[in-house]
C-alpha cells in the first residue's frame, strides 16, 4: 500500500482528498494538520517523512487569509513558502512526489485574457508573493513536483457560498463585488484532478480551476438562484467596497486560468463552474 502524507487535512481540499481517495485501496492516507505537523519546522517534517517513507506528499496547508497575509507577512512566508520548501526537501530525500497547491493570485490580474501556465507571474499581494515563492522553492528543492494553481475554491467548511446563504437568511439585498473576474472551483473537482495525476510522472505546473468565468456578484446570484433564494445581488466596484471596508489586500481584477496542461497531457477535464456549484449545493 502506498503511503500519502496529506498536510492541512482539515481544510476544504484536505477533506476532499480524503473523500476522493477513501475507496482506493492502493493508497493509505497519513493525515496531518497544524496540531500534528508544523510544516515550517523542517526537523518535524523530515522526521515524519523518514518514518512514513511516502509515495506522495499532498500539501493542502496554507495561509489563505489574504488580508491576514498583509497584516502578518512573516507568518504567511513561513507557511506558504518555507513550509513548501521543507516538504520539498522531505520529498526529494524520500523519493516522494510532491503536490503543491498554488493560486491565481500569483498573477497581477491586469490583463483581459486567460492566463496560461507559461505566463510570467507578477503578484500584487503578500499572499500571492508568498505562494509564488513557495512555487519557486518547490522547483529548487524537488525534482518530482506537481504545482497546481487553482482559484476561488470552495468545499466542505467555511466558504463564499455558505456566507452568501447565511446573509440571505436576514437580508433582501446583498452587495457583492462585480469587477473582479475569476472562476469558482469546487474542492472535489480539484481533488479528482490530483487523483488523476497521482499515479503518473506527468510533472510540472498545472492550472487547475473549473471552466468558465464570472464575477463575485454573478457567482452570488447563481448561488441564490440554485438555492431558491429571493435575495437580490447588488453589484459594487472594488473601490466602493474598499471605501466601506478599508485595509483590503490587492486582488487580481481578472485572473481566469486556462487548464492547458491538463488538456494537453491528460484525459481529465474540469466541469464548468455552474455545474460544480450546483453539485456542491446539493450536498448541503
C-alpha atoms as one frame of an Amber mdcrd trajectory, in Angstrom:
protein
   0.000   0.000   0.000   1.302   3.440  -0.963   1.514   5.990   1.835   0.397
   9.558   1.143   1.044  12.383   3.589  -1.723  14.984   3.450  -0.990  18.298
   5.168  -3.844  20.634   6.038  -6.185  17.637   6.149  -8.966  19.564   7.913
  -9.207  22.242   5.236 -11.564  22.203   2.267  -9.135  20.488  -0.100  -7.760
  18.131   2.549 -11.265  16.873   3.260 -11.981  16.483  -0.444  -8.765  14.485
  -0.946  -9.869  12.128   1.796 -13.284  11.654   0.188 -11.924  11.049  -3.305
  -9.224   8.585  -2.229 -11.248   6.865   0.504 -12.270   3.951  -1.700  -8.926
   3.489  -3.437  -7.295   0.601  -1.587  -3.975   1.284  -3.300  -3.359   4.282
  -1.031  -3.188   4.890   2.713  -3.512   8.490   3.849  -1.422   9.871   6.687
  -3.466  12.927   7.619  -1.850  15.852   9.384  -2.929  19.351  10.308  -1.082
  22.028  12.229  -1.528  20.194  15.553   0.152  17.073  14.174   2.709  18.742
  11.908   4.048  22.271  11.704   5.288  22.356   8.110   7.504  25.356   8.905
   9.565  23.078  11.197  11.939  21.282   8.849  13.064  18.775  11.500   9.480
  17.763  12.256   8.752  17.409   8.546  11.841  15.270   7.998  11.052  13.017
  10.977   7.591  12.278   9.630   8.778  11.729   6.065  11.565   9.379   7.120
   9.135   7.426   9.283   6.356   7.171   6.677   8.515   6.952   3.524   5.633
   8.368   1.463   4.788   7.664  -2.131   3.445  11.224  -2.314   3.002  14.359
  -0.236  -0.076  16.488  -0.909   0.392  19.938   0.598  -3.031  21.379   1.382
  -1.668  23.528   4.219  -1.550  27.264   3.560  -2.215  30.689   4.971  -5.097
  31.669   2.678  -6.419  34.670   4.602  -5.451  37.275   2.027  -5.913  40.251
   4.323  -4.236  38.388   7.157  -1.162  37.839   4.995  -0.816  41.600   4.535
  -1.029  42.115   8.281   1.434  39.352   9.144   3.722  38.706   6.155   6.218
  36.753   8.267   3.576  34.173   9.161   2.442  33.987   5.524   6.012  33.415
   4.343   6.667  30.797   7.000   3.664  28.706   5.974   3.316  29.376   2.244
   6.992  29.483   1.280   9.156  27.936   3.990   6.645  25.147   4.559   6.671
  24.314   0.861  10.473  24.257   0.891  10.567  21.871   3.857   8.122  19.471
   2.246  10.157  19.632  -0.970  13.339  18.668   0.860  11.493  15.764   2.503
  10.011  14.625  -0.801  13.387  14.737  -2.522  15.127  12.734   0.200  12.421
  10.041   0.411  11.719   9.803  -3.330   8.154  11.065  -2.966   6.250  13.125
  -5.483   5.035  16.459  -4.130   1.738  18.171  -4.866   1.948  21.900  -4.116
  -1.288  23.876  -4.298  -0.863  27.412  -5.583  -3.181  30.192  -6.674  -4.341
  32.600  -9.361  -3.055  35.352  -7.056   0.466  34.762  -8.423  -0.725  36.863
 -11.386  -1.335  40.608 -11.380  -4.799  40.323 -12.903  -4.319  43.443 -15.031
  -4.991  41.716 -18.347  -8.112  40.814 -20.313  -7.092  37.305 -21.391  -6.863
  33.931 -19.706  -3.578  33.072 -18.023  -1.504  30.182 -19.368   0.887  28.082
 -17.313   3.839  29.728 -19.045   2.717  33.317 -18.401   5.006  35.371 -16.198
   3.687  35.696 -12.621   3.557  39.147 -11.056   1.697  39.032  -7.719   0.440
  42.220  -6.082  -0.393  40.870  -2.604   1.687  39.291   0.155  -0.442  36.169
  -0.236   0.387  35.935  -3.940   4.057  36.716  -3.369   4.477  34.051  -0.685
   2.654  31.437  -2.763   4.863  32.255  -5.744   7.945  31.929  -3.549   6.583
  28.557  -2.452   6.367  27.520  -6.105   9.963  28.564  -6.703  11.276  26.740
  -3.649   9.461  23.574  -4.717  11.196  23.786  -8.099  14.544  24.459  -6.401
  14.446  21.559  -3.958  12.274  18.838  -5.521  12.593  17.048  -8.857   9.202
  15.293  -8.781   6.604  18.004  -8.315   3.117  18.943  -9.417   2.287  22.615
  -8.872  -1.462  23.166  -9.218  -2.713  26.751  -9.417  -6.371  26.985  -8.534
  -8.858  29.804  -7.947 -11.838  30.826  -5.781 -12.011  27.402  -4.123 -14.984
  26.294  -2.057 -15.915  22.999  -0.425 -16.674  21.434   2.926 -16.016  24.119
   5.531 -16.377  27.902   5.580 -16.632  29.387   2.108 -18.213  32.103  -0.032
 -21.326  30.067  -0.870 -22.144  29.425   2.788 -21.532  33.087   3.618 -23.964
  34.184   0.910 -26.621  31.712   2.038 -26.237  32.863   5.622 -26.616  36.514
   4.598 -29.707  35.661   2.571 -31.489  34.488   5.712 -31.754  38.056   7.045
 -31.167  40.279   4.015 -33.279  41.093   0.978 -30.241  42.595  -0.763 -26.516
  41.899  -0.524 -23.703  43.939  -2.017 -21.021  41.903  -3.819 -18.015  42.998
  -5.860 -18.734  42.922  -9.594 -15.394  43.917 -11.144 -13.210  41.005 -10.022
 -13.439  38.154 -12.540 -12.320  34.578 -11.948 -13.519  31.001 -11.819 -15.100
  29.390  -8.745 -13.575  25.938  -8.234 -15.095  23.076  -6.260 -12.599  21.343
  -3.979 -13.914  17.934  -5.057 -13.031  18.714  -8.682  -9.517  19.740  -7.651
  -9.165  16.559  -5.590 -10.201  14.499  -8.631  -7.544  16.300 -10.686  -4.914
  15.406  -8.081  -6.082  11.795  -8.086  -5.677  11.780 -11.875  -2.046  12.912
 -11.629  -1.162  10.854  -8.551  -0.027   7.640 -10.309   1.759   9.462 -13.140
   5.149  11.032 -13.784   3.421  13.939 -15.533   5.281  16.563 -13.500   5.116
  20.320 -13.919   2.896  23.343 -13.418  -0.839  22.911 -13.981  -3.653  25.412
 -13.933  -6.479  23.678 -12.127  -9.777  25.537 -11.946 -13.274  24.926 -13.193
 -14.107  26.171 -16.680 -15.799  29.464 -17.473 -15.665  32.795 -15.699 -17.803
  35.135 -13.620 -17.642  37.996 -11.150 -18.210  37.511  -7.430 -21.604  39.182
  -7.890 -22.551  36.753 -10.672 -21.372  33.846  -8.521 -23.562  35.022  -5.636
 -26.569  35.452  -7.925 -26.185  31.892  -9.225 -25.952  30.555  -5.661 -29.209
  32.314  -4.754 -30.923  31.106  -7.931 -29.954  27.486  -7.344 -30.920  27.679
  -3.672 -34.293  29.234  -4.475 -33.489  32.440  -2.600 -35.169  35.741  -3.437
 -32.220  37.809  -2.207 -31.093  40.371  -4.773 -27.398  40.872  -5.515 -26.327
  44.492  -5.845 -23.001  44.720  -7.657 -20.442  47.202  -6.354 -16.935  48.057
  -7.509 -13.805  47.032  -5.661 -13.119  50.715  -4.978 -16.550  51.152  -3.372
 -16.082  48.009  -1.307 -12.693  49.230  -0.072 -14.246  52.509   0.995 -16.716
  50.593   3.149 -14.118  48.120   4.402 -10.655  49.747   4.311  -7.429  47.797
   4.637  -8.176  45.258   1.908  -5.282  43.429   0.263  -4.947  43.942  -3.509
  -6.741  41.282  -5.507  -6.484  40.386  -9.210  -9.172  42.106 -11.269  -9.095
  39.415 -13.966  -7.400  36.124 -13.193  -9.074  33.402 -15.232  -6.823  30.361
 -15.671  -6.597  28.182 -18.788  -6.169  24.493 -17.955  -3.943  23.853 -20.970
  -1.517  21.462 -19.280  -4.352  19.165 -18.213  -5.838  19.295 -21.711  -2.530
  18.507 -23.435  -1.262  15.767 -21.108  -4.274  14.036 -19.500  -7.839  12.936
 -20.134  -9.062  14.908 -17.122 -11.356  17.848 -17.763 -12.764  20.262 -15.194
 -16.513  20.920 -15.380 -17.888  24.405 -15.913 -18.294  26.315 -12.670 -22.110
  26.415 -12.895 -22.287  22.602 -12.841 -19.946  22.363  -9.895 -21.681  24.884
  -7.666 -24.970  23.122  -8.356 -23.397  19.814  -7.326 -21.949  21.382  -4.173
 -25.214  22.984  -3.069 -26.925  19.586  -3.261 -24.553  18.346  -0.545 -25.653
  20.993   1.988
